[in-house]
């Protein structure tokens, strides 16, 4: 249960945590460090300042392009990523890219994969399906599950910004407890999302026992790239769930997007792991565990937890959730990871990431 | 007239490059060079971060590092032995694990320079101007070096038999090996500096007139040992710390018996440690204040104690009579001054070594109009010039901390100002860059040094300041140590900004190590590059709207 060896260079100045560096050999740098990176989504897109989703999509697709020698077709669900990249007639995409509907991106991706198979080109050209958390965890779930169950050769990537951002920050099943959205506000005793609701798409994907499931954040580029490249080494359905902070919907400083993603992982609120055929295979350990408050405070969607006496009970509940993740996934070096069977992880109760 | 517009879906797909998102921006990122705290703390004004950056490359980077280093300070190996390294006390890395071992890397580079025979830069063409420097200590030598580089003819007058000043006649050889000292001085003389040893200047005005000098730099040091009246002192064997150190340097090995050293500075400790090497009896240092108030450097104190030197804090010597000293216990008053208590005790002593401070011998300045002397030191302005036009001074003889790095810094600063003076250029204060504090650092990106390497470094560092057995860092430790530098406030080409921009608005126009640039046509001004720059080399500035 340890990270892949590419994270262990003898370069102490920044470890290998930085994007690249003049002292690293070409192969020790990230894909993003290279001028030859594909820039699969190029500049001029209309994402907000500091958008984590735009960044995450470039990270993922450039790595997929590297892994396949540039032979990738992308099928995109409706959502910010689609809207900000393709205001007709402009497109930011520098790879073959198709958009159909909000809820059917996995099915479109399956169809493209089938077409490639029919044309005998499936061995060279690979398919990536992608969408937001709404398009994936909510409305696209049926298509996604079908894609998994049929064994279609698609890497599906969910860019999780934890709400329906494109239409003005409505709650999704990936919205975390206590986070305020436009549709949680009128309900309940506090403006945030109910506790005890929602679902974990990565754990659902694991239940399909597909070859590869992983979570990642935009804060750990090397980890993310390694996972994309690893995913592309498998055939069949694969699922990657990337946490991408949204400054607009989270009420955070655009300059802090990466830092906030990092805090999500370092507090334990967002476990970063890998699973093979339904079994938990590796976790990214927390470097310095921090209290959840560090993560919550810089986001206005959690402001009600701290204003006017605040809601220490809710903060404590979120802390308990983080602590439970640490235990469940073995996120701290000393915590014994619960290696093994998916059923084991699921039987443990509630939602995961 | 207007043609019918085509129905939308017949338009060709265009690239979003047509959409210049740069005009969303209210702030723009700019690359800056902040002042690294190590550079700021270095009295010799070395560009430490700069030469560590070069050294980090290893291999040929060492020579580039050495060249950058000697551009400011021609004595890297000497500094590696004797400097009190205030740079390390200022180093931001302390807040992550421990300070970068700057001094040890400097020593390594200095040794490499000597080993490979790297040469100092070539002087500019002769200016035809002549400068007299009095005193070939670190300050005089530093000024000579920087003036020679600027093409001026330098005559260096030194009253002693050899150059080096207190580096030779004060600092003992177990801390500064003489082959290191000689090698680094030799390189300066090779630039064409005219050194006249055993030539004491006793009348400055006359010397300048006779030699036809256009300017002078005085670097006399402080060599006159202060004295204190001790009743009965004449009967006992009383010697001066500086005389003792000089005699030992000249090869003498006096038999002193039980030695008591009086004083609390570095000179006292060097005298005691030298006495320790001369006689089997353990010397005792008597100091009138507490250990905390001792001016000696903690590191030296620690080493002295490790060598078995004993201390009597809060004590003065009231009287000396053959074989005995009478000590009086002191008490600190509210202001921290020691006050007598009237309680006495006896201490056996065959020799009493006085190390209670030194003053400058300023006789050569008598009759020079304008020169102001206060508390035995000569006043200089911010351009290192005394009250007499064209007469500059630095090092131990001016009011400042007394150490080698300060003396070298003064020499370099004076050379710069003398050069300006000779060329008739008005001196101007350089605008200093903003300090790169730890708040500018994004510590996430720096990993802790692995535990296996740290004890090794600690050992080597200790050795490099205690040079009985001269040992610097080996190559791999030096490289490791250099790479621990955070590069505070200065880009070190980690590619983070290039990688983290959601708008692909950071460009790499040149090869590795060349600066990056912002594509302001597309930069939306989110500031992510600023947050994720590990070392604080980017800043947001408001756009003019
Ligand atoms: C025992 C001892 C240990 C020390 N240890 C350290 C240490 O570990 N680290 C450190 O940084 N500093 C140390 N110092 C302090 C350091 O040596 C001095 O601050 C430094 O040498 C001052 O440099 P300078 O060039 O101003 O003077 P000096 O080094 O004193 O040089 C002045 C030179 O001028 C010559 N001179 C004086 N008058 C005349 C004249 N009229 N004509 C011709 N020549 C003349 C002198 O002979 C001498 O060579 C130590 C000092 C002592 C005494
Ligand atoms: C069937 C259908 N319902 C609703 C919409 C409106 N709609 C477009 S994008 C979107 C939300 C997208 O949210 P998410 O998938 O999380 O992506 P994000 O914008 O947050 O990246 C919605 C509700 C639609 N396009 N189609
Ligand atoms: S709303 Fe959020 S996800 Fe959408 S473009 Fe803006 S920052 Fe990105
Ligand atoms: S980390 Fe490097 S640049 Fe920063 S203070 Fe220390 S030595 Fe200087
Ligand atoms: Mg969303």
PDB file of C-alpha atoms in Angstrom, chain B residues 232-482:
ATOM      1  CA  UNK B 232      50.593  42.996  42.275  1.00  0.00           C
ATOM      2  CA  UNK B 233      50.266  42.263  38.608  1.00  0.00           C
ATOM      3  CA  UNK B 234      53.819  43.179  37.909  1.00  0.00           C
ATOM      4  CA  UNK B 235      55.067  40.455  40.188  1.00  0.00           C
ATOM      5  CA  UNK B 236      53.060  37.772  38.418  1.00  0.00           C
ATOM      6  CA  UNK B 237      53.558  36.485  34.886  1.00  0.00           C
ATOM      7  CA  UNK B 238      51.033  38.589  32.958  1.00  0.00           C
ATOM      8  CA  UNK B 239      50.810  38.374  29.190  1.00  0.00           C
ATOM      9  CA  UNK B 240      48.611  39.671  26.462  1.00  0.00           C
ATOM     10  CA  UNK B 241      46.353  37.286  24.593  1.00  0.00           C
ATOM     11  CA  UNK B 242      47.345  38.743  21.232  1.00  0.00           C
ATOM     12  CA  UNK B 243      51.046  38.458  22.064  1.00  0.00           C
ATOM     13  CA  UNK B 244      50.549  34.846  23.022  1.00  0.00           C
ATOM     14  CA  UNK B 245      48.701  34.072  19.798  1.00  0.00           C
ATOM     15  CA  UNK B 246      51.305  35.890  17.721  1.00  0.00           C
ATOM     16  CA  UNK B 247      54.187  34.107  19.402  1.00  0.00           C
ATOM     17  CA  UNK B 248      52.571  30.754  18.803  1.00  0.00           C
ATOM     18  CA  UNK B 249      51.946  31.708  15.193  1.00  0.00           C
ATOM     19  CA  UNK B 250      55.647  32.551  14.926  1.00  0.00           C
ATOM     20  CA  UNK B 251      56.490  29.056  16.154  1.00  0.00           C
ATOM     21  CA  UNK B 252      57.032  29.614  19.885  1.00  0.00           C
ATOM     22  CA  UNK B 253      55.725  27.007  22.343  1.00  0.00           C
ATOM     23  CA  UNK B 254      55.947  28.795  25.729  1.00  0.00           C
ATOM     24  CA  UNK B 255      55.621  26.702  28.879  1.00  0.00           C
ATOM     25  CA  UNK B 256      52.964  28.536  30.865  1.00  0.00           C
ATOM     26  CA  UNK B 257      51.933  26.104  33.571  1.00  0.00           C
ATOM     27  CA  UNK B 258      48.504  26.838  35.057  1.00  0.00           C
ATOM     28  CA  UNK B 259      46.924  29.510  32.851  1.00  0.00           C
ATOM     29  CA  UNK B 260      44.107  31.867  33.750  1.00  0.00           C
ATOM     30  CA  UNK B 261      42.582  33.879  30.910  1.00  0.00           C
ATOM     31  CA  UNK B 262      40.786  37.089  31.789  1.00  0.00           C
ATOM     32  CA  UNK B 263      38.026  38.113  29.363  1.00  0.00           C
ATOM     33  CA  UNK B 264      34.931  36.794  27.643  1.00  0.00           C
ATOM     34  CA  UNK B 265      35.378  37.326  23.921  1.00  0.00           C
ATOM     35  CA  UNK B 266      36.591  35.130  21.116  1.00  0.00           C
ATOM     36  CA  UNK B 267      40.153  36.237  21.759  1.00  0.00           C
ATOM     37  CA  UNK B 268      39.895  34.962  25.320  1.00  0.00           C
ATOM     38  CA  UNK B 269      38.640  31.619  24.112  1.00  0.00           C
ATOM     39  CA  UNK B 270      41.288  31.290  21.421  1.00  0.00           C
ATOM     40  CA  UNK B 271      43.953  32.146  23.978  1.00  0.00           C
ATOM     41  CA  UNK B 272      42.559  29.536  26.347  1.00  0.00           C
ATOM     42  CA  UNK B 273      42.271  26.907  23.650  1.00  0.00           C
ATOM     43  CA  UNK B 274      45.805  27.698  22.506  1.00  0.00           C
ATOM     44  CA  UNK B 275      47.047  27.423  26.102  1.00  0.00           C
ATOM     45  CA  UNK B 276      45.218  24.123  26.313  1.00  0.00           C
ATOM     46  CA  UNK B 277      47.328  22.877  23.434  1.00  0.00           C
ATOM     47  CA  UNK B 278      50.544  24.104  25.064  1.00  0.00           C
ATOM     48  CA  UNK B 279      50.193  22.649  28.509  1.00  0.00           C
ATOM     49  CA  UNK B 280      48.563  19.637  30.109  1.00  0.00           C
ATOM     50  CA  UNK B 281      46.891  21.740  32.817  1.00  0.00           C
ATOM     51  CA  UNK B 282      43.404  22.876  32.037  1.00  0.00           C
ATOM     52  CA  UNK B 283      43.131  26.648  31.598  1.00  0.00           C
ATOM     53  CA  UNK B 284      40.483  28.644  33.455  1.00  0.00           C
ATOM     54  CA  UNK B 285      38.625  31.558  31.884  1.00  0.00           C
ATOM     55  CA  UNK B 286      37.553  34.287  34.291  1.00  0.00           C
ATOM     56  CA  UNK B 287      34.756  36.555  33.136  1.00  0.00           C
ATOM     57  CA  UNK B 288      32.949  39.227  35.074  1.00  0.00           C
ATOM     58  CA  UNK B 289      29.464  38.625  33.682  1.00  0.00           C
ATOM     59  CA  UNK B 290      27.348  35.565  33.094  1.00  0.00           C
ATOM     60  CA  UNK B 291      27.727  32.959  30.429  1.00  0.00           C
ATOM     61  CA  UNK B 292      24.697  34.359  28.572  1.00  0.00           C
ATOM     62  CA  UNK B 293      26.315  37.778  28.348  1.00  0.00           C
ATOM     63  CA  UNK B 294      29.598  36.518  27.041  1.00  0.00           C
ATOM     64  CA  UNK B 295      30.403  38.141  23.678  1.00  0.00           C
ATOM     65  CA  UNK B 296      32.139  34.984  22.428  1.00  0.00           C
ATOM     66  CA  UNK B 297      30.199  32.927  19.922  1.00  0.00           C
ATOM     67  CA  UNK B 298      28.219  30.069  21.442  1.00  0.00           C
ATOM     68  CA  UNK B 299      29.797  27.594  19.064  1.00  0.00           C
ATOM     69  CA  UNK B 300      33.283  28.552  20.197  1.00  0.00           C
ATOM     70  CA  UNK B 301      32.230  28.401  23.804  1.00  0.00           C
ATOM     71  CA  UNK B 302      30.868  24.922  23.281  1.00  0.00           C
ATOM     72  CA  UNK B 303      34.040  23.745  21.624  1.00  0.00           C
ATOM     73  CA  UNK B 304      36.153  25.287  24.369  1.00  0.00           C
ATOM     74  CA  UNK B 305      34.118  23.458  26.978  1.00  0.00           C
ATOM     75  CA  UNK B 306      34.405  20.236  25.021  1.00  0.00           C
ATOM     76  CA  UNK B 307      38.153  20.685  25.135  1.00  0.00           C
ATOM     77  CA  UNK B 308      38.030  20.821  28.905  1.00  0.00           C
ATOM     78  CA  UNK B 309      38.416  24.544  29.525  1.00  0.00           C
ATOM     79  CA  UNK B 310      36.918  25.651  32.835  1.00  0.00           C
ATOM     80  CA  UNK B 311      34.992  28.876  33.423  1.00  0.00           C
ATOM     81  CA  UNK B 312      34.500  31.205  36.362  1.00  0.00           C
ATOM     82  CA  UNK B 313      31.539  33.387  35.555  1.00  0.00           C
ATOM     83  CA  UNK B 314      30.702  36.548  37.499  1.00  0.00           C
ATOM     84  CA  UNK B 315      34.239  37.018  38.745  1.00  0.00           C
ATOM     85  CA  UNK B 316      36.893  39.714  38.534  1.00  0.00           C
ATOM     86  CA  UNK B 317      40.554  39.516  39.356  1.00  0.00           C
ATOM     87  CA  UNK B 318      41.240  41.728  42.332  1.00  0.00           C
ATOM     88  CA  UNK B 319      44.915  40.971  42.804  1.00  0.00           C
ATOM     89  CA  UNK B 320      47.722  38.789  41.546  1.00  0.00           C
ATOM     90  CA  UNK B 321      50.578  37.547  43.681  1.00  0.00           C
ATOM     91  CA  UNK B 322      53.076  34.885  42.656  1.00  0.00           C
ATOM     92  CA  UNK B 323      51.189  31.692  41.966  1.00  0.00           C
ATOM     93  CA  UNK B 324      47.784  32.948  43.154  1.00  0.00           C
ATOM     94  CA  UNK B 325      44.971  35.132  41.941  1.00  0.00           C
ATOM     95  CA  UNK B 326      42.409  36.725  44.167  1.00  0.00           C
ATOM     96  CA  UNK B 327      38.972  36.585  42.546  1.00  0.00           C
ATOM     97  CA  UNK B 328      36.060  38.709  43.638  1.00  0.00           C
ATOM     98  CA  UNK B 329      32.555  37.412  43.038  1.00  0.00           C
ATOM     99  CA  UNK B 330      30.245  39.783  41.146  1.00  0.00           C
ATOM    100  CA  UNK B 331      26.520  40.270  40.957  1.00  0.00           C
ATOM    101  CA  UNK B 332      24.549  41.723  38.059  1.00  0.00           C
ATOM    102  CA  UNK B 333      22.551  44.806  38.963  1.00  0.00           C
ATOM    103  CA  UNK B 334      19.173  45.731  37.506  1.00  0.00           C
ATOM    104  CA  UNK B 335      20.801  47.069  34.347  1.00  0.00           C
ATOM    105  CA  UNK B 336      22.893  43.955  33.878  1.00  0.00           C
ATOM    106  CA  UNK B 337      26.140  45.560  35.038  1.00  0.00           C
ATOM    107  CA  UNK B 338      28.391  43.487  37.287  1.00  0.00           C
ATOM    108  CA  UNK B 339      28.774  44.918  40.788  1.00  0.00           C
ATOM    109  CA  UNK B 340      31.320  43.846  43.416  1.00  0.00           C
ATOM    110  CA  UNK B 341      30.086  41.756  46.348  1.00  0.00           C
ATOM    111  CA  UNK B 342      33.109  41.828  48.658  1.00  0.00           C
ATOM    112  CA  UNK B 343      33.343  38.026  48.617  1.00  0.00           C
ATOM    113  CA  UNK B 344      36.748  36.699  47.590  1.00  0.00           C
ATOM    114  CA  UNK B 345      38.347  33.401  46.691  1.00  0.00           C
ATOM    115  CA  UNK B 346      41.779  32.181  45.642  1.00  0.00           C
ATOM    116  CA  UNK B 347      42.780  30.589  42.348  1.00  0.00           C
ATOM    117  CA  UNK B 348      46.138  29.031  41.524  1.00  0.00           C
ATOM    118  CA  UNK B 349      47.793  30.512  38.439  1.00  0.00           C
ATOM    119  CA  UNK B 350      51.281  30.518  36.969  1.00  0.00           C
ATOM    120  CA  UNK B 351      50.330  32.869  34.147  1.00  0.00           C
ATOM    121  CA  UNK B 352      47.583  35.412  33.641  1.00  0.00           C
ATOM    122  CA  UNK B 353      46.546  36.061  30.041  1.00  0.00           C
ATOM    123  CA  UNK B 354      44.664  39.322  29.469  1.00  0.00           C
ATOM    124  CA  UNK B 355      42.044  39.328  26.737  1.00  0.00           C
ATOM    125  CA  UNK B 356      39.927  42.301  27.616  1.00  0.00           C
ATOM    126  CA  UNK B 357      39.677  43.967  24.257  1.00  0.00           C
ATOM    127  CA  UNK B 358      41.703  45.793  21.660  1.00  0.00           C
ATOM    128  CA  UNK B 359      41.770  49.310  20.316  1.00  0.00           C
ATOM    129  CA  UNK B 360      42.965  50.689  17.018  1.00  0.00           C
ATOM    130  CA  UNK B 361      46.329  52.460  16.801  1.00  0.00           C
ATOM    131  CA  UNK B 362      45.385  55.599  14.935  1.00  0.00           C
ATOM    132  CA  UNK B 363      48.712  57.445  15.171  1.00  0.00           C
ATOM    133  CA  UNK B 364      49.070  57.731  11.407  1.00  0.00           C
ATOM    134  CA  UNK B 365      45.972  59.906  11.277  1.00  0.00           C
ATOM    135  CA  UNK B 366      47.349  62.657  13.481  1.00  0.00           C
ATOM    136  CA  UNK B 367      47.192  65.927  11.635  1.00  0.00           C
ATOM    137  CA  UNK B 368      44.753  64.687   8.994  1.00  0.00           C
ATOM    138  CA  UNK B 369      42.025  67.352   8.963  1.00  0.00           C
ATOM    139  CA  UNK B 370      38.414  66.294   9.254  1.00  0.00           C
ATOM    140  CA  UNK B 371      38.935  62.801  10.697  1.00  0.00           C
ATOM    141  CA  UNK B 372      36.707  62.149  13.677  1.00  0.00           C
ATOM    142  CA  UNK B 373      37.650  59.608  16.305  1.00  0.00           C
ATOM    143  CA  UNK B 374      35.250  58.434  18.979  1.00  0.00           C
ATOM    144  CA  UNK B 375      35.762  55.608  21.474  1.00  0.00           C
ATOM    145  CA  UNK B 376      39.036  54.692  19.731  1.00  0.00           C
ATOM    146  CA  UNK B 377      37.364  54.074  16.378  1.00  0.00           C
ATOM    147  CA  UNK B 378      37.166  56.257  13.282  1.00  0.00           C
ATOM    148  CA  UNK B 379      33.828  57.580  12.093  1.00  0.00           C
ATOM    149  CA  UNK B 380      32.853  56.917   8.490  1.00  0.00           C
ATOM    150  CA  UNK B 381      29.793  57.919   6.502  1.00  0.00           C
ATOM    151  CA  UNK B 382      27.560  55.474   4.633  1.00  0.00           C
ATOM    152  CA  UNK B 383      30.072  55.485   1.780  1.00  0.00           C
ATOM    153  CA  UNK B 384      32.852  54.333   4.138  1.00  0.00           C
ATOM    154  CA  UNK B 385      34.586  57.724   3.871  1.00  0.00           C
ATOM    155  CA  UNK B 386      36.145  59.393   6.912  1.00  0.00           C
ATOM    156  CA  UNK B 387      35.764  63.119   7.480  1.00  0.00           C
ATOM    157  CA  UNK B 388      38.851  63.613   5.274  1.00  0.00           C
ATOM    158  CA  UNK B 389      37.919  63.635   1.567  1.00  0.00           C
ATOM    159  CA  UNK B 390      39.370  60.663  -0.297  1.00  0.00           C
ATOM    160  CA  UNK B 391      40.318  58.825   2.901  1.00  0.00           C
ATOM    161  CA  UNK B 392      38.159  55.783   3.490  1.00  0.00           C
ATOM    162  CA  UNK B 393      38.251  53.259   6.326  1.00  0.00           C
ATOM    163  CA  UNK B 394      36.725  49.920   7.305  1.00  0.00           C
ATOM    164  CA  UNK B 395      37.041  46.744   9.339  1.00  0.00           C
ATOM    165  CA  UNK B 396      37.833  46.644  13.045  1.00  0.00           C
ATOM    166  CA  UNK B 397      38.909  50.297  13.140  1.00  0.00           C
ATOM    167  CA  UNK B 398      35.429  51.669  12.406  1.00  0.00           C
ATOM    168  CA  UNK B 399      32.321  51.312  14.573  1.00  0.00           C
ATOM    169  CA  UNK B 400      30.808  47.938  13.633  1.00  0.00           C
ATOM    170  CA  UNK B 401      30.809  44.319  14.624  1.00  0.00           C
ATOM    171  CA  UNK B 402      34.314  42.956  14.556  1.00  0.00           C
ATOM    172  CA  UNK B 403      34.595  39.897  12.414  1.00  0.00           C
ATOM    173  CA  UNK B 404      36.094  38.786   9.134  1.00  0.00           C
ATOM    174  CA  UNK B 405      32.897  38.932   7.082  1.00  0.00           C
ATOM    175  CA  UNK B 406      32.163  42.501   8.188  1.00  0.00           C
ATOM    176  CA  UNK B 407      35.726  43.503   7.391  1.00  0.00           C
ATOM    177  CA  UNK B 408      35.445  41.985   3.911  1.00  0.00           C
ATOM    178  CA  UNK B 409      32.096  43.675   3.331  1.00  0.00           C
ATOM    179  CA  UNK B 410      33.584  47.013   4.335  1.00  0.00           C
ATOM    180  CA  UNK B 411      36.498  46.486   1.972  1.00  0.00           C
ATOM    181  CA  UNK B 412      34.169  45.722  -0.933  1.00  0.00           C
ATOM    182  CA  UNK B 413      31.849  48.631  -0.151  1.00  0.00           C
ATOM    183  CA  UNK B 414      34.783  51.012   0.202  1.00  0.00           C
ATOM    184  CA  UNK B 415      36.218  49.834  -3.124  1.00  0.00           C
ATOM    185  CA  UNK B 416      32.912  50.563  -4.822  1.00  0.00           C
ATOM    186  CA  UNK B 417      32.786  54.038  -3.304  1.00  0.00           C
ATOM    187  CA  UNK B 418      36.448  54.785  -3.959  1.00  0.00           C
ATOM    188  CA  UNK B 419      35.901  53.789  -7.576  1.00  0.00           C
ATOM    189  CA  UNK B 420      32.980  56.207  -7.766  1.00  0.00           C
ATOM    190  CA  UNK B 421      35.011  58.889  -6.046  1.00  0.00           C
ATOM    191  CA  UNK B 422      37.867  58.455  -8.494  1.00  0.00           C
ATOM    192  CA  UNK B 423      35.486  58.660 -11.424  1.00  0.00           C
ATOM    193  CA  UNK B 424      33.619  61.617  -9.965  1.00  0.00           C
ATOM    194  CA  UNK B 425      30.338  59.733  -9.725  1.00  0.00           C
ATOM    195  CA  UNK B 426      27.873  60.795  -7.046  1.00  0.00           C
ATOM    196  CA  UNK B 427      27.286  57.823  -4.751  1.00  0.00           C
ATOM    197  CA  UNK B 428      23.718  56.563  -4.679  1.00  0.00           C
ATOM    198  CA  UNK B 429      22.054  54.133  -2.307  1.00  0.00           C
ATOM    199  CA  UNK B 430      20.950  50.953  -4.032  1.00  0.00           C
ATOM    200  CA  UNK B 431      17.273  50.229  -3.718  1.00  0.00           C
ATOM    201  CA  UNK B 432      17.069  47.014  -1.750  1.00  0.00           C
ATOM    202  CA  UNK B 433      14.629  44.343  -2.868  1.00  0.00           C
ATOM    203  CA  UNK B 434      11.824  43.264  -0.566  1.00  0.00           C
ATOM    204  CA  UNK B 435      12.859  40.585   1.909  1.00  0.00           C
ATOM    205  CA  UNK B 436      11.703  37.044   1.097  1.00  0.00           C
ATOM    206  CA  UNK B 437      10.190  35.941   4.384  1.00  0.00           C
ATOM    207  CA  UNK B 438       8.852  32.490   5.228  1.00  0.00           C
ATOM    208  CA  UNK B 439       5.364  33.790   4.391  1.00  0.00           C
ATOM    209  CA  UNK B 440       6.458  33.974   0.769  1.00  0.00           C
ATOM    210  CA  UNK B 441       7.370  30.291   0.772  1.00  0.00           C
ATOM    211  CA  UNK B 442       4.928  27.512  -0.052  1.00  0.00           C
ATOM    212  CA  UNK B 443       6.425  24.873   2.230  1.00  0.00           C
ATOM    213  CA  UNK B 444       4.306  22.050   0.808  1.00  0.00           C
ATOM    214  CA  UNK B 445       6.746  21.605  -2.021  1.00  0.00           C
ATOM    215  CA  UNK B 446       9.810  21.073   0.126  1.00  0.00           C
ATOM    216  CA  UNK B 447      10.284  17.642   1.578  1.00  0.00           C
ATOM    217  CA  UNK B 448      12.055  16.982   4.832  1.00  0.00           C
ATOM    218  CA  UNK B 449      15.601  15.817   4.512  1.00  0.00           C
ATOM    219  CA  UNK B 450      15.675  12.069   5.049  1.00  0.00           C
ATOM    220  CA  UNK B 451      16.698  11.158   8.553  1.00  0.00           C
ATOM    221  CA  UNK B 452      19.565   8.979   7.388  1.00  0.00           C
ATOM    222  CA  UNK B 453      21.446  11.938   6.011  1.00  0.00           C
ATOM    223  CA  UNK B 454      20.961  14.413   8.809  1.00  0.00           C
ATOM    224  CA  UNK B 455      23.298  13.028  11.481  1.00  0.00           C
ATOM    225  CA  UNK B 456      26.028  12.819   8.903  1.00  0.00           C
ATOM    226  CA  UNK B 457      25.568  16.475   8.065  1.00  0.00           C
ATOM    227  CA  UNK B 458      25.523  17.485  11.691  1.00  0.00           C
ATOM    228  CA  UNK B 459      28.898  15.804  12.126  1.00  0.00           C
ATOM    229  CA  UNK B 460      30.419  17.377   9.105  1.00  0.00           C
ATOM    230  CA  UNK B 461      29.146  20.776  10.059  1.00  0.00           C
ATOM    231  CA  UNK B 462      30.708  20.464  13.458  1.00  0.00           C
ATOM    232  CA  UNK B 463      34.018  19.515  11.924  1.00  0.00           C
ATOM    233  CA  UNK B 464      33.929  22.401   9.527  1.00  0.00           C
ATOM    234  CA  UNK B 465      33.896  24.890  12.332  1.00  0.00           C
ATOM    235  CA  UNK B 466      36.396  23.015  14.455  1.00  0.00           C
ATOM    236  CA  UNK B 467      39.319  22.634  12.206  1.00  0.00           C
ATOM    237  CA  UNK B 468      41.798  20.698  14.284  1.00  0.00           C
ATOM    238  CA  UNK B 469      41.349  17.971  11.782  1.00  0.00           C
ATOM    239  CA  UNK B 470      40.562  19.926   8.677  1.00  0.00           C
ATOM    240  CA  UNK B 471      37.620  18.413   6.931  1.00  0.00           C
ATOM    241  CA  UNK B 472      35.048  19.893   4.631  1.00  0.00           C
ATOM    242  CA  UNK B 473      31.981  18.339   3.113  1.00  0.00           C
ATOM    243  CA  UNK B 474      32.458  15.581   0.615  1.00  0.00           C
ATOM    244  CA  UNK B 475      30.964  16.168  -2.794  1.00  0.00           C
ATOM    245  CA  UNK B 476      27.707  14.319  -2.314  1.00  0.00           C
ATOM    246  CA  UNK B 477      26.998  15.938   1.057  1.00  0.00           C
ATOM    247  CA  UNK B 478      27.759  19.368  -0.380  1.00  0.00           C
ATOM    248  CA  UNK B 479      25.397  18.743  -3.249  1.00  0.00           C
ATOM    249  CA  UNK B 480      22.739  17.491  -0.897  1.00  0.00           C
ATOM    250  CA  UNK B 481      23.182  20.516   1.310  1.00  0.00           C
ATOM    251  CA  UNK B 482      23.044  22.961  -1.608  1.00  0.00           C
TER     252      UNK B 482
END
